[in-house]
């Protein structure tokens, strides 16, 4: 997957999860920038990402996950590869 | 298609987001939301739909067929992520449901403390969601497991009793997920104190306990066994957030809960309507002929279709009505049932057989009318996507599963969809197919009879009545809770409520069985009367199975009520009608029987109507049956 593909897919996922079609993501976007990105939805975001990209985030990755850029980097490293 | 995490039997909705936005924007209708809930939605879409549902219907809409459900979810760990899916599972069945969860892990405190949030919420259904770690907290590999297990069982029964005493409502208990790894392996049961083995033992013990205590099980252990534990439980999420069931599984979880609740409310589906060609046999009987269709041993495909038929027959054996709806020449279609040596289903299994060239929605309406059941209690199985789509768009209340293109998977898909969820089996369930078929014969006789009274007399009907008794209890509770159309008040009674009626010296509960020359219809009517003043009885419940409609059973029932009322010293009967979306057929029930509106206000604010009958003015009329006390 290219970075553009990942960005596009993550944008769709965020818009669906947070119910807001105006969400625009940058690598620096964090929970503080998005209404509804609380601890409950943080877990939903992880599970939705795992389902959508067919990957699994390990505990250390989840621990270090703070921004959209962090998430995109994990997807780039894992998606489309056999785990 | 069947990864087990998914409502895969529901049709996909590519326009889900557009439709939901439109609903949000227009403050759309309940039915539109129900429509979206009946699409193949994942947990993200379930969350979105739930947001719209709560925004638009913070309170239940008017005129729903079933009373609002107030469900308390009492968990030992995180349950909040499951609640949206439970609400949407109810929405899928047209049920408005609101939830309550205590603060984290506080279920026992809230059950015990007067004035707790739970007590104020006053649930009419309670679901206990105890995680495996919580229930096995006393178990160590070196200890005697029996004592710990007894303690756990006693704790559960204690919780159930607390909830039942306080709320007098149905209680649901989640079974235990097998989350602990084995220490020995395949013969784990030989290790005393193994938590893995103990979960299995606890789950089998729960079956007996739940039956003894009248508790319904949410069997997620079975689900994990068929779909794999990994679909249900993510150890990392357990450690991170104490979510024992992963959020991705929430849509299925919510649907399972809603099935149990719908079953308690009498809203499970009752009838399976089968297409024929390429649904219960391979090929087209009209083109391929009796010898040309694929069915039975000899090919994998033929065996698959036999399997579909066996599943349908077994469903019929436990009370599901079978019907046929096929575009076919009726004589040719019937001949397959009569002459093909590999047919598992017989004509006698089919309560209503419709084969013609009319469109299927028209035929489904006709089947519903002939069987006297609601379209919303029918499931339509058809291999043809065009027919499925046509039925869905014309009759959205009929359930039409997406069944894929392999008949080998049809039975599993029907089972996974849980349309026919049922909480027990009564003798009536076992005999239901015969009763509906006899009914279809009666309808044919009625069509041929020129005078109705003569026809009714020719049926040789006997109405056998009895006071409520413990032997009749399961059927009484079932009938009270599943009858929606011929039901004057739609007031639901729990088993405990029915027992209270048995003990009431001033009132009575009556059960009625109807037999005729075609067979035994089983218990078909229930009446409950309470004394409200010295000489006045209120008919708190009067309901009847629709399969005996049009036979003046009501008139004979009233004769029994009048006699019993006199026996407890009453001189007047008060009849109460409470309108719902589904009981319009009995709107004028009391009037037809000679009751008059009570003089002051005949209709009160909630639309309830009261009619009165002075017993001294009553003479039985239009009774076409013999009446007797008996079994």
Tab-separated table of N, CA, C and O in Angstrom, chain A residues 13 15-19 21 40-41 43-48 50-51 56-57 59-60 62-63, chain B residues 5 16-17 21 42-45 47-48 51 80-81 84 234 236-237 240-241 243 246-248:
chain	number	residue	atom	x	y	z
A	13	UNK	N	-11.988	5.739	7.342
A	13	UNK	CA	-12.241	5.061	8.610
A	13	UNK	C	-12.570	6.080	9.714
A	13	UNK	O	-13.527	5.913	10.467
A	15	UNK	N	-13.708	9.133	9.355
A	15	UNK	CA	-14.989	9.797	9.096
A	15	UNK	C	-16.146	8.900	9.499
A	15	UNK	O	-17.140	9.363	10.064
A	16	UNK	N	-16.014	7.601	9.215
A	16	UNK	CA	-17.086	6.688	9.580
A	16	UNK	C	-17.166	6.519	11.099
A	16	UNK	O	-18.229	6.607	11.693
A	17	UNK	N	-16.022	6.320	11.725
A	17	UNK	CA	-16.024	6.059	13.170
A	17	UNK	C	-16.506	7.274	13.962
A	17	UNK	O	-17.269	7.135	14.912
A	18	UNK	N	-16.043	8.458	13.570
A	18	UNK	CA	-16.407	9.649	14.352
A	18	UNK	C	-17.614	10.368	13.768
A	18	UNK	O	-18.036	11.396	14.292
A	19	UNK	N	-18.183	9.824	12.687
A	19	UNK	CA	-19.412	10.375	12.118
A	19	UNK	C	-19.260	11.811	11.650
A	19	UNK	O	-20.167	12.628	11.823
A	21	UNK	N	-17.846	13.942	8.261
A	21	UNK	CA	-17.279	13.892	6.915
A	21	UNK	C	-16.273	14.999	6.640
A	21	UNK	O	-15.675	15.041	5.566
A	40	UNK	N	-12.377	5.270	24.897
A	40	UNK	CA	-13.287	4.254	24.348
A	40	UNK	C	-13.097	4.141	22.829
A	40	UNK	O	-12.886	3.064	22.283
A	41	UNK	N	-13.112	5.311	22.161
A	41	UNK	CA	-12.976	5.271	20.709
A	41	UNK	C	-11.549	4.987	20.251
A	41	UNK	O	-11.329	4.580	19.114
A	43	UNK	N	-9.746	2.587	21.427
A	43	UNK	CA	-9.749	1.127	21.239
A	43	UNK	C	-10.529	0.747	19.993
A	43	UNK	O	-10.117	-0.125	19.228
A	44	UNK	N	-11.664	1.434	19.781
A	44	UNK	CA	-12.438	1.147	18.575
A	44	UNK	C	-11.617	1.428	17.328
A	44	UNK	O	-11.690	0.695	16.347
A	45	UNK	N	-10.833	2.502	17.388
A	45	UNK	CA	-9.997	2.871	16.251
A	45	UNK	C	-8.979	1.767	15.966
A	45	UNK	O	-8.749	1.400	14.808
A	46	UNK	N	-8.393	1.241	17.033
A	46	UNK	CA	-7.397	0.178	16.849
A	46	UNK	C	-8.054	-1.067	16.237
A	46	UNK	O	-7.566	-1.635	15.257
A	47	UNK	N	-9.198	-1.461	16.802
A	47	UNK	CA	-9.868	-2.667	16.295
A	47	UNK	C	-10.336	-2.452	14.856
A	47	UNK	O	-10.209	-3.338	14.003
A	48	UNK	N	-10.848	-1.252	14.564
A	48	UNK	CA	-11.311	-0.970	13.201
A	48	UNK	C	-10.134	-0.983	12.228
A	48	UNK	O	-10.254	-1.471	11.102
A	50	UNK	N	-7.365	-2.717	12.593
A	50	UNK	CA	-6.964	-4.117	12.431
A	50	UNK	C	-7.865	-4.829	11.431
A	50	UNK	O	-7.402	-5.584	10.576
A	51	UNK	N	-9.180	-4.584	11.552
A	51	UNK	CA	-10.132	-5.247	10.660
A	51	UNK	C	-9.960	-4.758	9.231
A	51	UNK	O	-9.882	-5.544	8.291
A	56	UNK	N	-2.578	-6.928	12.786
A	56	UNK	CA	-2.781	-6.910	14.226
A	56	UNK	C	-1.731	-6.017	14.862
A	56	UNK	O	-0.541	-6.125	14.554
A	57	UNK	N	-2.201	-5.110	15.695
A	57	UNK	CA	-1.268	-4.240	16.405
A	57	UNK	C	-0.854	-4.927	17.698
A	57	UNK	O	-1.720	-5.398	18.446
A	59	UNK	N	0.952	-5.119	21.567
A	59	UNK	CA	0.758	-4.255	22.729
A	59	UNK	C	1.724	-3.077	22.737
A	59	UNK	O	1.358	-1.954	23.099
A	60	UNK	N	2.970	-3.313	22.331
A	60	UNK	CA	3.962	-2.229	22.338
A	60	UNK	C	3.588	-1.146	21.321
A	60	UNK	O	3.727	0.058	21.597
A	62	UNK	N	0.585	-0.391	20.310
A	62	UNK	CA	-0.570	0.347	20.828
A	62	UNK	C	-0.103	1.342	21.890
A	62	UNK	O	-0.548	2.486	21.930
A	63	UNK	N	0.845	0.878	22.713
A	63	UNK	CA	1.389	1.715	23.774
A	63	UNK	C	1.996	3.002	23.194
A	63	UNK	O	1.846	4.083	23.750
B	5	UNK	N	-17.506	-13.043	12.386
B	5	UNK	CA	-17.527	-11.780	13.099
B	5	UNK	C	-18.587	-10.877	12.529
B	5	UNK	O	-18.569	-9.680	12.758
B	16	UNK	N	-25.159	2.912	2.929
B	16	UNK	CA	-25.443	3.064	4.361
B	16	UNK	C	-25.222	4.501	4.850
B	16	UNK	O	-26.087	5.104	5.475
B	17	UNK	N	-24.047	5.052	4.539
B	17	UNK	CA	-23.712	6.379	5.084
B	17	UNK	C	-24.651	7.453	4.550
B	17	UNK	O	-25.097	8.329	5.308
B	21	UNK	N	-27.166	9.601	6.907
B	21	UNK	CA	-27.080	11.064	6.953
B	21	UNK	C	-28.428	11.694	6.639
B	21	UNK	O	-28.835	12.665	7.262
B	42	UNK	N	-20.964	-3.584	10.336
B	42	UNK	CA	-19.883	-3.964	11.250
B	42	UNK	C	-19.992	-3.127	12.531
B	42	UNK	O	-20.952	-2.383	12.716
B	43	UNK	N	-19.015	-3.241	13.406
B	43	UNK	CA	-19.174	-2.570	14.701
B	43	UNK	C	-19.078	-1.054	14.574
B	43	UNK	O	-19.703	-0.328	15.334
B	44	UNK	N	-18.323	-0.554	13.585
B	44	UNK	CA	-18.236	0.900	13.424
B	44	UNK	C	-19.592	1.460	12.980
B	44	UNK	O	-20.094	2.443	13.530
B	45	UNK	N	-20.201	0.790	12.013
B	45	UNK	CA	-21.517	1.245	11.560
B	45	UNK	C	-22.573	1.056	12.645
B	45	UNK	O	-23.513	1.845	12.758
B	47	UNK	N	-22.036	1.448	15.822
B	47	UNK	CA	-21.878	2.605	16.712
B	47	UNK	C	-22.543	3.848	16.121
B	47	UNK	O	-23.214	4.600	16.812
B	48	UNK	N	-22.356	4.034	14.812
B	48	UNK	CA	-22.942	5.218	14.162
B	48	UNK	C	-24.459	5.166	14.188
B	48	UNK	O	-25.122	6.162	14.475
B	51	UNK	N	-25.752	6.041	17.546
B	51	UNK	CA	-25.763	7.485	17.832
B	51	UNK	C	-27.018	8.135	17.268
B	51	UNK	O	-27.670	8.934	17.935
B	80	UNK	N	-19.456	-1.541	28.453
B	80	UNK	CA	-19.988	-0.372	27.733
B	80	UNK	C	-19.888	-0.504	26.223
B	80	UNK	O	-20.760	-0.014	25.502
B	81	UNK	N	-18.840	-1.186	25.738
B	81	UNK	CA	-18.649	-1.300	24.294
B	81	UNK	C	-19.647	-2.251	23.652
B	81	UNK	O	-19.730	-2.324	22.436
B	84	UNK	N	-24.136	-0.403	22.675
B	84	UNK	CA	-24.720	0.087	21.415
B	84	UNK	C	-25.227	-1.059	20.549
B	84	UNK	O	-26.324	-0.979	19.974
B	234	UNK	N	-9.855	-11.095	22.523
B	234	UNK	CA	-8.520	-10.633	22.165
B	234	UNK	C	-7.798	-10.359	23.484
B	234	UNK	O	-8.156	-9.436	24.224
B	236	UNK	N	-5.055	-9.100	24.269
B	236	UNK	CA	-4.449	-7.775	24.447
B	236	UNK	C	-5.504	-6.756	24.882
B	236	UNK	O	-5.240	-5.897	25.734
B	237	UNK	N	-6.704	-6.859	24.325
B	237	UNK	CA	-7.766	-5.923	24.721
B	237	UNK	C	-8.252	-6.202	26.139
B	237	UNK	O	-8.667	-5.305	26.863
B	240	UNK	N	-5.656	-4.552	28.227
B	240	UNK	CA	-5.651	-3.095	28.083
B	240	UNK	C	-6.897	-2.461	28.689
B	240	UNK	O	-6.820	-1.423	29.344
B	241	UNK	N	-8.067	-3.052	28.424
B	241	UNK	CA	-9.303	-2.346	28.759
B	241	UNK	C	-10.338	-3.226	29.460
B	241	UNK	O	-11.457	-2.804	29.685
B	243	UNK	N	-11.922	-5.604	28.316
B	243	UNK	CA	-13.001	-5.991	27.409
B	243	UNK	C	-12.850	-7.485	27.137
B	243	UNK	O	-11.923	-7.890	26.445
B	246	UNK	N	-14.349	-8.836	22.293
B	246	UNK	CA	-13.768	-7.761	21.495
B	246	UNK	C	-14.855	-6.883	20.852
B	246	UNK	O	-15.916	-7.390	20.475
B	247	UNK	N	-14.587	-5.574	20.729
B	247	UNK	CA	-15.581	-4.685	20.117
B	247	UNK	C	-15.981	-5.140	18.712
B	247	UNK	O	-17.122	-4.922	18.295
B	248	UNK	N	-15.070	-5.787	17.986
B	248	UNK	CA	-15.400	-6.227	16.625
B	248	UNK	C	-16.540	-7.240	16.635
B	248	UNK	O	-17.270	-7.372	15.665
